[in-house]
Amino acid sequence: FIFLCILSVIAALVVGVNVKRFFNPETASILTPTPTSTTPTSSPSEKRSTMYKSSDCGISFSYPASLSEKQEATNSAILLNPNDKSMSLLVACQKDIPKPPLAAGKIESIKIASSSANPSGFPAKRYHDSSQKDGSPIDTLIFPHPTKKMDVFIATVGFPLDEILSSLVIE
């Protein structure tokens, strides 16, 4: 059942990519990562990160710069590491995203993206799972956007979700 849920999300992303081909990219509303680099403050060995912003989903966050290949469509994006295909980042927003059916011990209720307007943060569910293929960790975050009337889905495969959470801004 978990596999079917993940497969349905991936299918939605693939459909979105194919739909994008029929639109003129200059007039279509697509998710566009905005590359920026951060300057290391403590040591030169710190990894650079890139900023991702989606006005359609109403979110922005930084992600590892090693994720450079991307497939984009309206309300969704897939970012991959070209050197390590087991590392990826998936982002989607739509109404009623299906929640993974995991054991209660693998579901965590958290608060994300606190701001001056909402100092306690927004409620979200974090799902901890692993790939049946190779055991890679799959961290998924699903939360209702407070103003867009849709759910936001962010999943990382092969690396922790913590970097995304620490920089997540809900617009």
GROMACS .gro file of N, CA and C in nm:
model
  513
    1PHE      N    1   0.082  -0.119   0.000
    1PHE     CA    2   0.000   0.000   0.000
    1PHE      C    3   0.087   0.125   0.000
    2ILE      N    4   0.198   0.120   0.075
    2ILE     CA    5   0.292   0.233   0.077
    2ILE      C    6   0.348   0.252  -0.063
    3PHE      N    7   0.383   0.142  -0.125
    3PHE     CA    8   0.437   0.147  -0.260
    3PHE      C    9   0.338   0.213  -0.355
    4LEU      N   10   0.210   0.180  -0.343
    4LEU     CA   11   0.108   0.238  -0.429
    4LEU      C   12   0.092   0.387  -0.404
    5CYS      N   13   0.102   0.428  -0.278
    5CYS     CA   14   0.093   0.572  -0.246
    5CYS      C   15   0.210   0.648  -0.308
    6ILE      N   16   0.330   0.595  -0.291
    6ILE     CA   17   0.448   0.660  -0.348
    6ILE      C   18   0.439   0.660  -0.500
    7LEU      N   19   0.394   0.549  -0.556
    7LEU     CA   20   0.378   0.538  -0.700
    7LEU      C   21   0.276   0.639  -0.752
    8SER      N   22   0.168   0.662  -0.678
    8SER     CA   23   0.067   0.758  -0.722
    8SER      C   24   0.122   0.901  -0.721
    9VAL      N   25   0.205   0.934  -0.623
    9VAL     CA   26   0.266   1.067  -0.618
    9VAL      C   27   0.362   1.083  -0.735
   10ILE      N   28   0.443   0.981  -0.761
   10ILE     CA   29   0.536   0.987  -0.874
   10ILE      C   30   0.460   0.997  -1.005
   11ALA      N   31   0.350   0.922  -1.017
   11ALA     CA   32   0.268   0.929  -1.138
   11ALA      C   33   0.212   1.070  -1.157
   12ALA      N   34   0.169   1.134  -1.048
   12ALA     CA   35   0.119   1.271  -1.058
   12ALA      C   36   0.229   1.365  -1.106
   13LEU      N   37   0.352   1.343  -1.059
   13LEU     CA   38   0.464   1.426  -1.103
   13LEU      C   39   0.493   1.403  -1.251
   14VAL      N   40   0.489   1.278  -1.296
   14VAL     CA   41   0.516   1.246  -1.436
   14VAL      C   42   0.407   1.309  -1.525
   15VAL      N   43   0.283   1.300  -1.483
   15VAL     CA   44   0.175   1.362  -1.559
   15VAL      C   45   0.198   1.513  -1.568
   16GLY      N   46   0.238   1.572  -1.459
   16GLY     CA   47   0.266   1.716  -1.460
   16GLY      C   48   0.377   1.753  -1.556
   17VAL      N   49   0.482   1.670  -1.563
   17VAL     CA   50   0.592   1.695  -1.656
   17VAL      C   51   0.540   1.688  -1.800
   18ASN      N   52   0.457   1.589  -1.830
   18ASN     CA   53   0.404   1.575  -1.965
   18ASN      C   54   0.308   1.688  -2.000
   19VAL      N   55   0.231   1.734  -1.904
   19VAL     CA   56   0.139   1.845  -1.929
   19VAL      C   57   0.219   1.971  -1.962
   20LYS      N   58   0.331   1.988  -1.896
   20LYS     CA   59   0.414   2.107  -1.917
   20LYS      C   60   0.459   2.117  -2.063
   21ARG      N   61   0.482   2.004  -2.129
   21ARG     CA   62   0.529   2.005  -2.267
   21ARG      C   63   0.430   2.072  -2.362
   22PHE      N   64   0.302   2.076  -2.326
   22PHE     CA   65   0.201   2.133  -2.412
   22PHE      C   66   0.182   2.282  -2.390
   23PHE      N   67   0.247   2.338  -2.289
   23PHE     CA   68   0.236   2.479  -2.260
   23PHE      C   69   0.360   2.553  -2.306
   24ASN      N   70   0.344   2.678  -2.342
   24ASN     CA   71   0.457   2.763  -2.372
   24ASN      C   72   0.525   2.796  -2.240
   25PRO      N   73   0.655   2.765  -2.224
   25PRO     CA   74   0.722   2.789  -2.096
   25PRO      C   75   0.720   2.935  -2.053
   26GLU      N   76   0.705   3.029  -2.147
   26GLU     CA   77   0.704   3.170  -2.109
   26GLU      C   78   0.572   3.211  -2.048
   27THR      N   79   0.463   3.139  -2.082
   27THR     CA   80   0.332   3.175  -2.028
   27THR      C   81   0.284   3.079  -1.922
   28ALA      N   82   0.342   2.959  -1.917
   28ALA     CA   83   0.300   2.860  -1.818
   28ALA      C   84   0.357   2.895  -1.683
   29SER      N   85   0.281   2.866  -1.580
   29SER     CA   86   0.327   2.888  -1.444
   29SER      C   87   0.397   2.762  -1.398
   30ILE      N   88   0.531   2.767  -1.386
   30ILE     CA   89   0.606   2.649  -1.345
   30ILE      C   90   0.689   2.682  -1.222
   31LEU      N   91   0.729   2.578  -1.153
   31LEU     CA   92   0.815   2.595  -1.036
   31LEU      C   93   0.956   2.620  -1.084
   32THR      N   94   1.020   2.725  -1.037
   32THR     CA   95   1.152   2.759  -1.083
   32THR      C   96   1.245   2.779  -0.966
   33PRO      N   97   1.342   2.686  -0.948
   33PRO     CA   98   1.441   2.708  -0.844
   33PRO      C   99   1.526   2.830  -0.878
   34THR      N  100   1.558   2.910  -0.780
   34THR     CA  101   1.641   3.027  -0.798
   34THR      C  102   1.776   2.998  -0.736
   35PRO      N  103   1.881   2.978  -0.820
   35PRO     CA  104   2.010   2.944  -0.763
   35PRO      C  105   2.070   3.061  -0.686
   36THR      N  106   2.116   3.033  -0.568
   36THR     CA  107   2.192   3.128  -0.490
   36THR      C  108   2.299   3.049  -0.419
   37SER      N  109   2.404   3.113  -0.383
   37SER     CA  110   2.505   3.040  -0.307
   37SER      C  111   2.518   3.106  -0.170
   38THR      N  112   2.544   3.025  -0.072
   38THR     CA  113   2.564   3.077   0.062
   38THR      C  114   2.713   3.073   0.092
   39THR      N  115   2.759   3.175   0.157
   39THR     CA  116   2.900   3.183   0.191
   39THR      C  117   2.924   3.110   0.322
   40PRO      N  118   3.020   3.018   0.324
   40PRO     CA  119   3.049   2.949   0.450
   40PRO      C  120   3.092   3.048   0.557
   41THR      N  121   3.042   3.027   0.679
   41THR     CA  122   3.076   3.118   0.787
   41THR      C  123   3.179   3.061   0.881
   42SER      N  124   3.184   2.927   0.894
   42SER     CA  125   3.275   2.873   0.993
   42SER      C  126   3.391   2.796   0.931
   43SER      N  127   3.367   2.725   0.822
   43SER     CA  128   3.477   2.650   0.763
   43SER      C  129   3.456   2.636   0.614
   44PRO      N  130   3.565   2.628   0.537
   44PRO     CA  131   3.550   2.617   0.392
   44PRO      C  132   3.495   2.482   0.347
   45SER      N  133   3.485   2.385   0.437
   45SER     CA  134   3.436   2.254   0.398
   45SER      C  135   3.283   2.244   0.401
   46GLU      N  136   3.214   2.350   0.447
   46GLU     CA  137   3.068   2.345   0.449
   46GLU      C  138   3.014   2.336   0.307
   47LYS      N  139   2.903   2.265   0.290
   47LYS     CA  140   2.844   2.248   0.159
   47LYS      C  141   2.766   2.373   0.120
   48ARG      N  142   2.771   2.405  -0.008
   48ARG     CA  143   2.689   2.515  -0.059
   48ARG      C  144   2.545   2.467  -0.070
   49SER      N  145   2.453   2.560  -0.071
   49SER     CA  146   2.314   2.523  -0.090
   49SER      C  147   2.251   2.615  -0.195
   50THR      N  148   2.140   2.572  -0.247
   50THR     CA  149   2.069   2.644  -0.351
   50THR      C  150   1.929   2.675  -0.299
   51MET      N  151   1.876   2.789  -0.337
   51MET     CA  152   1.743   2.829  -0.291
   51MET      C  153   1.639   2.782  -0.392
   52TYR      N  154   1.532   2.725  -0.340
   52TYR     CA  155   1.419   2.682  -0.422
   52TYR      C  156   1.299   2.766  -0.381
   53LYS      N  157   1.227   2.820  -0.479
   53LYS     CA  158   1.110   2.901  -0.448
   53LYS      C  159   0.999   2.864  -0.545
   54SER      N  160   0.880   2.842  -0.489
   54SER     CA  161   0.762   2.814  -0.570
   54SER      C  162   0.650   2.907  -0.527
   55SER      N  163   0.614   3.000  -0.614
   55SER     CA  164   0.502   3.088  -0.581
   55SER      C  165   0.370   3.012  -0.591
   56ASP      N  166   0.365   2.908  -0.676
   56ASP     CA  167   0.244   2.827  -0.687
   56ASP      C  168   0.214   2.754  -0.557
   57CYS      N  169   0.318   2.699  -0.495
   57CYS     CA  170   0.301   2.625  -0.369
   57CYS      C  171   0.313   2.717  -0.248
   58GLY      N  172   0.366   2.838  -0.265
   58GLY     CA  173   0.379   2.931  -0.155
   58GLY      C  174   0.485   2.891  -0.055
   59ILE      N  175   0.596   2.834  -0.104
   59ILE     CA  176   0.705   2.792  -0.015
   59ILE      C  177   0.839   2.828  -0.078
   60SER      N  178   0.940   2.834   0.008
   60SER     CA  179   1.078   2.844  -0.038
   60SER      C  180   1.166   2.777   0.068
   61PHE      N  181   1.280   2.724   0.024
   61PHE     CA  182   1.375   2.659   0.114
   61PHE      C  183   1.506   2.641   0.041
   62SER      N  184   1.612   2.614   0.118
   62SER     CA  185   1.740   2.584   0.056
   62SER      C  186   1.758   2.432   0.056
   63TYR      N  187   1.830   2.384  -0.044
   63TYR     CA  188   1.855   2.241  -0.057
   63TYR      C  189   2.000   2.222  -0.100
   64PRO      N  190   2.055   2.102  -0.085
   64PRO     CA  191   2.195   2.079  -0.120
   64PRO      C  192   2.222   2.111  -0.267
   65ALA      N  193   2.331   2.181  -0.293
   65ALA     CA  194   2.367   2.219  -0.429
   65ALA      C  195   2.399   2.096  -0.516
   66SER      N  196   2.424   1.982  -0.454
   66SER     CA  197   2.453   1.861  -0.532
   66SER      C  198   2.330   1.813  -0.609
   67LEU      N  199   2.212   1.859  -0.571
   67LEU     CA  200   2.089   1.824  -0.643
   67LEU      C  201   2.070   1.925  -0.754
   68SER      N  202   2.113   1.889  -0.874
   68SER     CA  203   2.111   1.989  -0.979
   68SER      C  204   2.019   1.954  -1.095
   69GLU      N  205   2.010   1.828  -1.132
   69GLU     CA  206   1.920   1.794  -1.241
   69GLU      C  207   1.778   1.810  -1.192
   70LYS      N  208   1.694   1.867  -1.273
   70LYS     CA  209   1.557   1.888  -1.227
   70LYS      C  210   1.458   1.862  -1.338
   71GLN      N  211   1.343   1.814  -1.298
   71GLN     CA  212   1.229   1.801  -1.386
   71GLN      C  213   1.120   1.883  -1.319
   72GLU      N  214   1.060   1.975  -1.394
   72GLU     CA  215   0.964   2.067  -1.333
   72GLU      C  216   0.832   2.063  -1.409
   73ALA      N  217   0.728   2.091  -1.337
   73ALA     CA  218   0.594   2.107  -1.394
   73ALA      C  219   0.515   2.196  -1.300
   74THR      N  220   0.399   2.236  -1.343
   74THR     CA  221   0.316   2.319  -1.257
   74THR      C  222   0.291   2.245  -1.126
   75ASN      N  223   0.319   2.311  -1.016
   75ASN     CA  224   0.296   2.259  -0.881
   75ASN      C  225   0.379   2.138  -0.844
   76SER      N  226   0.487   2.106  -0.916
   76SER     CA  227   0.571   1.994  -0.876
   76SER      C  228   0.710   2.008  -0.935
   77ALA      N  229   0.806   1.941  -0.872
   77ALA     CA  230   0.943   1.938  -0.921
   77ALA      C  231   1.015   1.817  -0.865
   78ILE      N  232   1.111   1.766  -0.941
   78ILE     CA  233   1.198   1.658  -0.896
   78ILE      C  234   1.341   1.706  -0.915
   79LEU      N  235   1.420   1.702  -0.808
   79LEU     CA  236   1.560   1.741  -0.814
   79LEU      C  237   1.643   1.618  -0.784
   80LEU      N  238   1.743   1.592  -0.866
   80LEU     CA  239   1.823   1.472  -0.853
   80LEU      C  240   1.970   1.506  -0.840
   81ASN      N  241   2.046   1.415  -0.781
   81ASN     CA  242   2.190   1.425  -0.777
   81ASN      C  243   2.244   1.347  -0.895
   82PRO      N  244   2.308   1.413  -0.993
   82PRO     CA  245   2.355   1.340  -1.111
   82PRO      C  246   2.463   1.237  -1.080
   83ASN      N  247   2.535   1.255  -0.969
   83ASN     CA  248   2.640   1.160  -0.932
   83ASN      C  249   2.592   1.046  -0.845
   84ASP      N  250   2.476   1.063  -0.784
   84ASP     CA  251   2.421   0.960  -0.695
   84ASP      C  252   2.270   0.956  -0.715
   85LYS      N  253   2.226   0.869  -0.804
   85LYS     CA  254   2.083   0.863  -0.840
   85LYS      C  255   1.994   0.822  -0.723
   86SER      N  256   2.053   0.776  -0.612
   86SER     CA  257   1.971   0.739  -0.497
   86SER      C  258   1.935   0.861  -0.412
   87MET      N  259   1.988   0.980  -0.446
   87MET     CA  260   1.955   1.102  -0.373
   87MET      C  261   1.863   1.188  -0.458
   88SER      N  262   1.746   1.222  -0.402
   88SER     CA  263   1.653   1.306  -0.476
   88SER      C  264   1.565   1.386  -0.381
   89LEU      N  265   1.501   1.487  -0.436
   89LEU     CA  266   1.410   1.573  -0.362
   89LEU      C  267   1.285   1.591  -0.448
   90LEU      N  268   1.170   1.562  -0.391
   90LEU     CA  269   1.043   1.575  -0.461
   90LEU      C  270   0.959   1.682  -0.393
   91VAL      N  271   0.898   1.768  -0.472
   91VAL     CA  272   0.811   1.873  -0.419
   91VAL      C  273   0.683   1.873  -0.501
   92ALA      N  274   0.570   1.878  -0.434
   92ALA     CA  275   0.442   1.887  -0.504
   92ALA      C  276   0.341   1.957  -0.414
   93CYS      N  277   0.245   2.021  -0.476
   93CYS     CA  278   0.133   2.075  -0.399
   93CYS      C  279   0.005   2.056  -0.480
   94GLN      N  280  -0.095   2.011  -0.410
   94GLN     CA  281  -0.225   1.988  -0.469
   94GLN      C  282  -0.325   1.965  -0.357
   95LYS      N  283  -0.451   1.957  -0.391
   95LYS     CA  284  -0.553   1.930  -0.290
   95LYS      C  285  -0.548   1.784  -0.251
   96ASP      N  286  -0.564   1.756  -0.123
   96ASP     CA  287  -0.579   1.621  -0.069
   96ASP      C  288  -0.469   1.524  -0.111
   97ILE      N  289  -0.347   1.554  -0.075
   97ILE     CA  290  -0.237   1.461  -0.100
   97ILE      C  291  -0.255   1.340  -0.010
   98PRO      N  292  -0.247   1.218  -0.066
   98PRO     CA  293  -0.266   1.099   0.019
   98PRO      C  294  -0.152   1.084   0.119
   99LYS      N  295  -0.186   1.050   0.241
   99LYS     CA  296  -0.087   1.033   0.346
   99LYS      C  297  -0.037   0.888   0.344
  100PRO      N  298   0.094   0.868   0.359
  100PRO     CA  299   0.147   0.731   0.360
  100PRO      C  300   0.093   0.653   0.480
  101PRO      N  301   0.048   0.531   0.458
  101PRO     CA  302  -0.006   0.450   0.568
  101PRO      C  303   0.107   0.380   0.644
  102LEU      N  304   0.167   0.451   0.737
  102LEU     CA  305   0.278   0.397   0.815
  102LEU      C  306   0.234   0.372   0.959
  103ALA      N  307   0.313   0.292   1.028
  103ALA     CA  308   0.288   0.267   1.170
  103ALA      C  309   0.301   0.399   1.247
  104ALA      N  310   0.228   0.410   1.356
  104ALA     CA  311   0.227   0.533   1.436
  104ALA      C  312   0.368   0.577   1.477
  105GLY      N  313   0.457   0.483   1.502
  105GLY     CA  314   0.593   0.516   1.543
  105GLY      C  315   0.676   0.580   1.433
  106LYS      N  316   0.629   0.574   1.307
  106LYS     CA  317   0.701   0.633   1.195
  106LYS      C  318   0.640   0.765   1.149
  107ILE      N  319   0.537   0.812   1.223
  107ILE     CA  320   0.472   0.938   1.190
  107ILE      C  321   0.494   1.035   1.305
  108GLU      N  322   0.542   1.153   1.272
  108GLU     CA  323   0.577   1.252   1.373
  108GLU      C  324   0.498   1.381   1.346
  109SER      N  325   0.427   1.431   1.446
  109SER     CA  326   0.359   1.560   1.435
  109SER      C  327   0.458   1.667   1.478
  110ILE      N  328   0.484   1.763   1.388
  110ILE     CA  329   0.582   1.867   1.416
  110ILE      C  330   0.523   2.004   1.383
  111LYS      N  331   0.595   2.108   1.424
  111LYS     CA  332   0.563   2.245   1.386
  111LYS      C  333   0.675   2.292   1.295
  112ILE      N  334   0.638   2.360   1.187
  112ILE     CA  335   0.738   2.405   1.090
  112ILE      C  336   0.723   2.554   1.063
  113ALA      N  337   0.831   2.614   1.013
  113ALA     CA  338   0.833   2.750   0.960
  113ALA      C  339   0.766   2.852   1.051
  114SER      N  340   0.816   2.866   1.171
  114SER     CA  341   0.761   2.970   1.259
  114SER      C  342   0.799   3.107   1.203
  115SER      N  343   0.715   3.204   1.228
  115SER     CA  344   0.739   3.340   1.180
  115SER      C  345   0.688   3.437   1.287
  116SER      N  346   0.709   3.567   1.262
  116SER     CA  347   0.660   3.665   1.358
  116SER      C  348   0.507   3.664   1.363
  117ALA      N  349   0.443   3.632   1.250
  117ALA     CA  350   0.297   3.625   1.247
  117ALA      C  351   0.245   3.499   1.314
  118ASN      N  352   0.326   3.393   1.313
  118ASN     CA  353   0.287   3.265   1.373
  118ASN      C  354   0.408   3.206   1.446
  119PRO      N  355   0.440   3.257   1.565
  119PRO     CA  356   0.563   3.214   1.634
  119PRO      C  357   0.565   3.067   1.673
  120SER      N  358   0.449   3.005   1.686
  120SER     CA  359   0.448   2.863   1.723
  120SER      C  360   0.469   2.772   1.603
  121GLY      N  361   0.462   2.824   1.481
  121GLY     CA  362   0.482   2.745   1.361
  121GLY      C  363   0.352   2.683   1.311
  122PHE      N  364   0.361   2.617   1.197
  122PHE     CA  365   0.246   2.555   1.134
  122PHE      C  366   0.251   2.405   1.157
  123PRO      N  367   0.136   2.340   1.177
  123PRO     CA  368   0.135   2.196   1.201
  123PRO      C  369   0.168   2.118   1.072
  124ALA      N  370   0.244   2.011   1.089
  124ALA     CA  371   0.282   1.926   0.976
  124ALA      C  372   0.302   1.784   1.026
  125LYS      N  373   0.300   1.691   0.933
  125LYS     CA  374   0.330   1.551   0.963
  125LYS      C  375   0.457   1.513   0.889
  126ARG      N  376   0.547   1.449   0.963
  126ARG     CA  377   0.671   1.399   0.905
  126ARG      C  378   0.666   1.248   0.908
  127TYR      N  379   0.687   1.187   0.793
  127TYR     CA  380   0.679   1.042   0.778
  127TYR      C  381   0.819   0.987   0.754
  128HIS      N  382   0.859   0.892   0.837
  128HIS     CA  383   0.991   0.829   0.826
  128HIS      C  384   0.975   0.691   0.766
  129ASP      N  385   1.036   0.667   0.653
  129ASP     CA  386   1.025   0.538   0.586
  129ASP      C  387   1.159   0.506   0.522
  130SER      N  388   1.167   0.393   0.454
  130SER     CA  389   1.289   0.355   0.382
  130SER      C  390   1.250   0.282   0.255
  131SER      N  391   1.338   0.291   0.158
  131SER     CA  392   1.315   0.227   0.029
  131SER      C  393   1.321   0.075   0.045
  132GLN      N  394   1.224   0.007  -0.013
  132GLN     CA  395   1.228  -0.139  -0.010
  132GLN      C  396   1.338  -0.193  -0.100
  133LYS      N  397   1.377  -0.114  -0.198
  133LYS     CA  398   1.479  -0.155  -0.293
  133LYS      C  399   1.618  -0.165  -0.230
  134ASP      N  400   1.659  -0.055  -0.162
  134ASP     CA  401   1.796  -0.053  -0.109
  134ASP      C  402   1.806  -0.003   0.034
  135GLY      N  403   1.694   0.025   0.099
  135GLY     CA  404   1.696   0.069   0.238
  135GLY      C  405   1.728   0.216   0.258
  136SER      N  406   1.739   0.294   0.148
  136SER     CA  407   1.766   0.438   0.160
  136SER      C  408   1.655   0.504   0.241
  137PRO      N  409   1.691   0.598   0.328
  137PRO     CA  410   1.587   0.666   0.406
  137PRO      C  411   1.499   0.754   0.317
  138ILE      N  412   1.370   0.750   0.343
  138ILE     CA  413   1.275   0.837   0.274
  138ILE      C  414   1.205   0.918   0.383
  139ASP      N  415   1.230   1.048   0.382
  139ASP     CA  416   1.165   1.139   0.477
  139ASP      C  417   1.063   1.222   0.399
  140THR      N  418   0.941   1.224   0.447
  140THR     CA  419   0.834   1.295   0.379
  140THR      C  420   0.769   1.394   0.475
  141LEU      N  421   0.742   1.513   0.425
  141LEU     CA  422   0.673   1.616   0.501
  141LEU      C  423   0.546   1.650   0.424
  142ILE      N  424   0.431   1.645   0.491
  142ILE     CA  425   0.304   1.684   0.430
  142ILE      C  426   0.235   1.779   0.526
  143PHE      N  427   0.193   1.894   0.472
  143PHE     CA  428   0.122   1.990   0.556
  143PHE      C  429   0.023   2.070   0.471
  144PRO      N  430  -0.086   2.114   0.534
  144PRO     CA  431  -0.180   2.201   0.462
  144PRO      C  432  -0.124   2.343   0.459
  145HIS      N  433  -0.118   2.401   0.340
  145HIS     CA  434  -0.071   2.540   0.330
  145HIS      C  435  -0.176   2.630   0.394
  146PRO      N  436  -0.134   2.724   0.479
  146PRO     CA  437  -0.231   2.804   0.553
  146PRO      C  438  -0.316   2.898   0.468
  147THR      N  439  -0.270   2.935   0.349
  147THR     CA  440  -0.350   3.028   0.267
  147THR      C  441  -0.384   2.976   0.128
  148LYS      N  442  -0.316   2.875   0.078
  148LYS     CA  443  -0.335   2.828  -0.060
  148LYS      C  444  -0.444   2.723  -0.076
  149LYS      N  445  -0.499   2.672   0.033
  149LYS     CA  446  -0.604   2.569   0.029
  149LYS      C  447  -0.562   2.444  -0.048
  150MET      N  448  -0.438   2.401  -0.022
  150MET     CA  449  -0.387   2.278  -0.079
  150MET      C  450  -0.281   2.222   0.015
  151ASP      N  451  -0.249   2.094  -0.004
  151ASP     CA  452  -0.143   2.031   0.074
  151ASP      C  453  -0.010   2.050   0.003
  152VAL      N  454   0.097   2.056   0.081
  152VAL     CA  455   0.232   2.063   0.028
  152VAL      C  456   0.303   1.934   0.066
  153PHE      N  457   0.370   1.874  -0.030
  153PHE     CA  458   0.441   1.747  -0.015
  153PHE      C  459   0.588   1.772  -0.047
  154ILE      N  460   0.676   1.742   0.048
  154ILE     CA  461   0.820   1.751   0.026
  154ILE      C  462   0.879   1.619   0.073
  155ALA      N  463   0.951   1.551  -0.015
  155ALA     CA  464   1.012   1.423   0.022
  155ALA      C  465   1.158   1.423  -0.018
  156THR      N  466   1.241   1.370   0.071
  156THR     CA  467   1.382   1.353   0.040
  156THR      C  468   1.411   1.204   0.042
  157VAL      N  469   1.491   1.162  -0.054
  157VAL     CA  470   1.531   1.022  -0.063
  157VAL      C  471   1.683   1.019  -0.058
  158GLY      N  472   1.738   0.948   0.040
  158GLY     CA  473   1.882   0.932   0.049
  158GLY      C  474   1.954   1.037   0.131
  159PHE      N  475   1.884   1.137   0.184
  159PHE     CA  476   1.945   1.234   0.274
  159PHE      C  477   1.838   1.289   0.367
  160PRO      N  478   1.876   1.343   0.484
  160PRO     CA  479   1.776   1.388   0.582
  160PRO      C  480   1.700   1.513   0.537
  161LEU      N  481   1.580   1.525   0.585
  161LEU     CA  482   1.491   1.636   0.555
  161LEU      C  483   1.527   1.761   0.637
  162ASP      N  484   1.615   1.747   0.734
  162ASP     CA  485   1.643   1.854   0.830
  162ASP      C  486   1.690   1.985   0.766
  163GLU      N  487   1.774   1.978   0.662
  163GLU     CA  488   1.822   2.101   0.597
  163GLU      C  489   1.705   2.176   0.535
  164ILE      N  490   1.613   2.104   0.476
  164ILE     CA  491   1.497   2.166   0.415
  164ILE      C  492   1.411   2.232   0.525
  165LEU      N  493   1.387   2.159   0.635
  165LEU     CA  494   1.305   2.212   0.743
  165LEU      C  495   1.364   2.337   0.808
  166SER      N  496   1.495   2.339   0.821
  166SER     CA  497   1.558   2.454   0.888
  166SER      C  498   1.549   2.582   0.806
  167SER      N  499   1.530   2.570   0.675
  167SER     CA  500   1.525   2.689   0.591
  167SER      C  501   1.386   2.713   0.529
  168LEU      N  502   1.289   2.629   0.561
  168LEU     CA  503   1.157   2.638   0.500
  168LEU      C  504   1.086   2.767   0.538
  169VAL      N  505   1.035   2.837   0.437
  169VAL     CA  506   0.957   2.959   0.457
  169VAL      C  507   0.824   2.937   0.387
  170ILE      N  508   0.715   2.962   0.459
  170ILE     CA  509   0.582   2.952   0.403
  170ILE      C  510   0.534   3.095   0.375
  171GLU      N  511   0.504   3.120   0.248
  171GLU     CA  512   0.467   3.257   0.206
  171GLU      C  513   0.319   3.278   0.213
   0.00000   0.00000   0.00000
